[in-house]
Coordinates of C-alpha atoms and ligand atoms in Angstrom, one line a residue:
X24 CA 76.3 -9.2 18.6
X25 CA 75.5 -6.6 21.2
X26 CA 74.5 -3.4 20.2
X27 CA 77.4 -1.8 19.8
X28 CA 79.2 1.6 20.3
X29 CA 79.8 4.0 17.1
X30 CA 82.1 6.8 17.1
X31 CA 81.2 9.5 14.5
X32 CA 84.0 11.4 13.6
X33 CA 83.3 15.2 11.9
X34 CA 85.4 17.0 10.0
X35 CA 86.8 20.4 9.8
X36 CA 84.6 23.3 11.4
X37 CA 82.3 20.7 12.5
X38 CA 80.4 19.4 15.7
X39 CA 77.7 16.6 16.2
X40 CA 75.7 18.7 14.0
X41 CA 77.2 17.4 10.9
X42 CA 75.7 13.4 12.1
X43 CA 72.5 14.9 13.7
X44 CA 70.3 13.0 11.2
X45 CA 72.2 9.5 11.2
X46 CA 72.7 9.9 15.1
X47 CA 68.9 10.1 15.2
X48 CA 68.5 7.4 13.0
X49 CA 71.0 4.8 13.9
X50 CA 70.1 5.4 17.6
X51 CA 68.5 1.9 17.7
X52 CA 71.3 0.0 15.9
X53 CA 74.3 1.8 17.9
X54 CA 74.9 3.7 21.2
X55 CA 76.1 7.0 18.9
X56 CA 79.1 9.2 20.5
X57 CA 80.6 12.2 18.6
X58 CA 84.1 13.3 19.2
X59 CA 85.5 16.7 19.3
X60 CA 88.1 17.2 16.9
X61 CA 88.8 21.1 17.8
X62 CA 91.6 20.7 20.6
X63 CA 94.6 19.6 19.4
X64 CA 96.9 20.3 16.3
X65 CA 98.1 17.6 15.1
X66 CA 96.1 14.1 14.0
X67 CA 98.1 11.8 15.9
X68 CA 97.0 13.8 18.7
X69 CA 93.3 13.8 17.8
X70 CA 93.3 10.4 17.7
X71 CA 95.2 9.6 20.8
X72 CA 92.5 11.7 22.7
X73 CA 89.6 9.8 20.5
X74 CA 90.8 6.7 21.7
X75 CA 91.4 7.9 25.6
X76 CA 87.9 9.3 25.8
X77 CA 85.9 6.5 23.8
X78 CA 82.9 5.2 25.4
X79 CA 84.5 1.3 25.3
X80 CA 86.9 -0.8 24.2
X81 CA 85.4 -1.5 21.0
X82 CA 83.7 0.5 18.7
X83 CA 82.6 1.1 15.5
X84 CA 84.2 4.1 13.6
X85 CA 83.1 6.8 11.0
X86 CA 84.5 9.2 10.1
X87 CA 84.0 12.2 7.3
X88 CA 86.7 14.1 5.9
X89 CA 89.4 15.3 8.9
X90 CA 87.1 13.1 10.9
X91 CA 88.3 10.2 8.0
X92 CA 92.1 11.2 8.4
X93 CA 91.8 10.6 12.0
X94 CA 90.2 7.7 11.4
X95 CA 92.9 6.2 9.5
X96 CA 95.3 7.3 12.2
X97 CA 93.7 4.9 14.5
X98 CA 93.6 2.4 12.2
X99 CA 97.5 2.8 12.7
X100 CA 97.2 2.9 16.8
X101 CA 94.7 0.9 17.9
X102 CA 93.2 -1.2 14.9
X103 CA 92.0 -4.0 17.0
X104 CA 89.5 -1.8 19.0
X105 CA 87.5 -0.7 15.7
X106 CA 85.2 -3.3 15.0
X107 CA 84.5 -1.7 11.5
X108 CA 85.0 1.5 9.9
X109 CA 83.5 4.3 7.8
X110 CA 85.0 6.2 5.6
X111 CA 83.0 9.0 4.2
X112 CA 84.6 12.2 1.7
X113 CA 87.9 11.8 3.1
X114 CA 91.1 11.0 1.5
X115 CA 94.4 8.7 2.9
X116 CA 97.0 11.0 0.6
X117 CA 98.7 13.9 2.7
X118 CA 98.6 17.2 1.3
X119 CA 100.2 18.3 -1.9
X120 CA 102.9 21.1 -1.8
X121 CA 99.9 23.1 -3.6
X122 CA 97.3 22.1 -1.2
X123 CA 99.9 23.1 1.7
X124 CA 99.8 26.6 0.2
X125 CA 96.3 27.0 0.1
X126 CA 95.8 26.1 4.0
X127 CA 98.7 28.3 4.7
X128 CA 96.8 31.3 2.8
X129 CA 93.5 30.2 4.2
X130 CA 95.1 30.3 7.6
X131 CA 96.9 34.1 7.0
X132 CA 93.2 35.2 5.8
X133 CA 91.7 33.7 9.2
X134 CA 94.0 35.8 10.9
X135 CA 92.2 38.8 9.8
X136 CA 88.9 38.0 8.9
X137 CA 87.4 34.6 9.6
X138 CA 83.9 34.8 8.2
X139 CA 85.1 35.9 4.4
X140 CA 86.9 32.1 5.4
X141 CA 83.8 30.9 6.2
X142 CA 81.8 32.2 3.5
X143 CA 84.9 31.1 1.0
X144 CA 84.9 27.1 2.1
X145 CA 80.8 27.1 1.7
X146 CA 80.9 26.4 -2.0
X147 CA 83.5 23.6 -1.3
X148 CA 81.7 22.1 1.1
X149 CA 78.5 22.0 -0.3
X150 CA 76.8 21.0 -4.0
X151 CA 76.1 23.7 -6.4
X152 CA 72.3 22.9 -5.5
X153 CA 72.4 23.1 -2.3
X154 CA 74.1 26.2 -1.9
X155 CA 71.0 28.1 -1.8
X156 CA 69.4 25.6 0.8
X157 CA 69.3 27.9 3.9
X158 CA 68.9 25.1 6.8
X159 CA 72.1 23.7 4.9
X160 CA 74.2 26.8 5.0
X161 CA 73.2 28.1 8.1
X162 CA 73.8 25.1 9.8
X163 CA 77.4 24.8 8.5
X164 CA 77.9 28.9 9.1
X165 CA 76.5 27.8 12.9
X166 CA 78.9 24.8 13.5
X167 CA 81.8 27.4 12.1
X168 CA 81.2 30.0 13.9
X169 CA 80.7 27.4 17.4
X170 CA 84.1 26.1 16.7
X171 CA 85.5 29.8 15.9
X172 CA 88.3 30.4 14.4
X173 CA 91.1 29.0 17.1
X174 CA 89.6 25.6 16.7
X175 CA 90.4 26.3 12.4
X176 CA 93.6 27.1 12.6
X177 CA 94.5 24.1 15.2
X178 CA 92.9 21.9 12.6
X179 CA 94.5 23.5 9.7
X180 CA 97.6 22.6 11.5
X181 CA 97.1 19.0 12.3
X182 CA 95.8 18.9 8.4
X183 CA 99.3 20.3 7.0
X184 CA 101.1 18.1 9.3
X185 CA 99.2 15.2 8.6
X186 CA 101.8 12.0 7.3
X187 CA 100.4 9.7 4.1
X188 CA 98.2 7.0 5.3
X189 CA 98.1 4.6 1.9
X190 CA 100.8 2.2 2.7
X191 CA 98.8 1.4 5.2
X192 CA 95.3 0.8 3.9
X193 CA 96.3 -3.1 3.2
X194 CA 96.4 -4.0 6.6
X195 CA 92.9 -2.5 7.1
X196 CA 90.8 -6.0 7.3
X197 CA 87.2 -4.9 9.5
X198 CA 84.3 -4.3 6.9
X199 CA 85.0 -0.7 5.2
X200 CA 82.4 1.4 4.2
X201 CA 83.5 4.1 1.8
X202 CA 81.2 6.7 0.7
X203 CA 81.5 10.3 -0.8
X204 CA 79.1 12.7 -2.7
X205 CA 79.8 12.3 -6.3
X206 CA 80.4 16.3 -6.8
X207 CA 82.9 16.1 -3.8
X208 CA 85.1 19.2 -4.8
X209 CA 87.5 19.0 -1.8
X210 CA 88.0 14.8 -1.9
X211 CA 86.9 14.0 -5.2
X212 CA 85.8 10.5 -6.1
X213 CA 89.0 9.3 -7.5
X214 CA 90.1 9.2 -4.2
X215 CA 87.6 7.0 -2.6
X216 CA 88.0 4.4 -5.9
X217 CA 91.5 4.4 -4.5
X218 CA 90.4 3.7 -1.2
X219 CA 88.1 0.7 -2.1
X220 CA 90.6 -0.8 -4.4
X221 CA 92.8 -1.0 -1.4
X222 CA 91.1 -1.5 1.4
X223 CA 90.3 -5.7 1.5
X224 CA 86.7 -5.9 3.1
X225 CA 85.4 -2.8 1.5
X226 CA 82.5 -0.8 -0.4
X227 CA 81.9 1.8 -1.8
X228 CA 78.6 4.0 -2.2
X229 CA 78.6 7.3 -4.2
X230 CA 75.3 9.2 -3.6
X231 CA 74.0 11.7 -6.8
X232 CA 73.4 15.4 -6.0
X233 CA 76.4 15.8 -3.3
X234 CA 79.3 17.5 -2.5
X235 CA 81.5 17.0 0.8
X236 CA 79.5 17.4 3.0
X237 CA 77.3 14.1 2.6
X238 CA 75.8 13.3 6.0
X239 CA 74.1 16.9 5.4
X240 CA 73.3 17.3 2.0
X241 CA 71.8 13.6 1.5
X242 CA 71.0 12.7 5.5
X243 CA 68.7 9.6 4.6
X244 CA 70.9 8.0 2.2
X245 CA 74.2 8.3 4.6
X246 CA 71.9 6.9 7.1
X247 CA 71.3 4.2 5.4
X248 CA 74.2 3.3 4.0
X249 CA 76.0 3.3 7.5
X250 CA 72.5 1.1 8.8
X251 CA 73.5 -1.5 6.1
X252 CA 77.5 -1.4 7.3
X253 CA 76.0 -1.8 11.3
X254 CA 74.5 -4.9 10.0
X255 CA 77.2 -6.4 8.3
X256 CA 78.9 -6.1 11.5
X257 CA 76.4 -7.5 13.5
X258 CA 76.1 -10.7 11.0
Ligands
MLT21 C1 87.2 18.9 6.1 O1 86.1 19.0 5.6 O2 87.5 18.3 7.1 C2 88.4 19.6 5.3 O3 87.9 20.4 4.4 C3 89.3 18.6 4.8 C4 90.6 19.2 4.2 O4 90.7 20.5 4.2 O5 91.5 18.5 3.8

């Protein structure tokens, strides 16, 4: 096979930054495009624009958490243009009533005061550990901040909205990678063991010492996990 295109999907608050170490490392195996997820509010959206603006007709696909829901949304509208997908700390269940009224009082505490929201998700996002990593935190307080606090509440929204992609996980036959940091606190690993039981041609890789936010808190290890997936699609 040719080398082929991947499209890294990041997740809430986030921009290329979150794949800056596997875009560097893959480079060879993939040309690597990021997609911005901060301009529309809802995921069938996202994914529509995803799909207008990708760099060809097929692609490889990975996405991490609201990078991962839209991901499974284009499993529904285009799955024979994803050559494979990745599925990192993500989660195919739409939101509990509960978690519904936790975004909603996230949102109402944006309105007035963004960074105490900011400050707030960091322990969610990140592993106990590597909470007092500065390079970590600052980078994730950096992407935040980039993306500002319009771009949150538009993703909140598509979040809320966001329909219940199981019933479809079946039909999902390209080779699935599904990863997530064991301490996930946000998609705990439960979740991904109900992905892989689900999903035909899948995987599943748990790295020690992580939370949510994977591709930054263990960069080598997501790297090569995603290498090995490349080359199971190359074989
Ligand atoms: C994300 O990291 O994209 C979000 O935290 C996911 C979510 O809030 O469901």
């Amino acid at each position: 096979m040719h080398k082929p295109h991947l499209l890294l999907l990041p997740g809430l608050l986030s921009d290329a930054r979150l794949w800056q170490h596997q875009s560097a490392a893959l480079a060879e195996l993939a040309y690597v495009t990021v997609a911005d997820l901060s301009q529309a509010d809802s995921i069938s959206e996202l994914a529509s624009k995803v799909l207008d603006q990708a760099p060809d007709e097929h692609f490889a696909l990975a996405g991490l958490s609201m990078g991962g829901y839209v991901a499974l949304e284009i499993m529904r509208q285009a799955p024979q243009r994803v050559l494979g997908l990745a599925l990192l700390d993500t989660s195919a269940h739409a939101d509990s009533e509960e978690a519904k009224q936790g975004r909603q009082a996230l949102m109402a505490k944006a309105e007035h005061d963004f960074p105490a929201v900011i400050a707030g998700l960091l322990p969610k996002l990140l592993h106990p550990e590597h909470l007092a990593d500065e390079s970590l935190t600052e980078v994730v307080t950096a992407m935040a901040n980039s993306l500002g606090q319009g771009a949150f509440m538009r993703q909140q929204r598509a979040m809320l909205g966001r329909i219940d992609s199981r019933s479809g996980l079946a039909q999902i036959s390209c080779p699935t990678l599904i990863l997530c940091g064991r301490e996930d606190a946000i998609t705990p690993l439960a979740v991904h063991e109900e992905l892989a039981a689900a999903i035909t041609d899948s995987q599943l890789v748990v790295l020690d010492d992580c939370g949510h936010l994977s591709s930054l808190e263990q960069p080598e290890q997501v790297a090569q996990a995603l290498e090995l997936w490349l080359q199971r699609l190359a074989s």
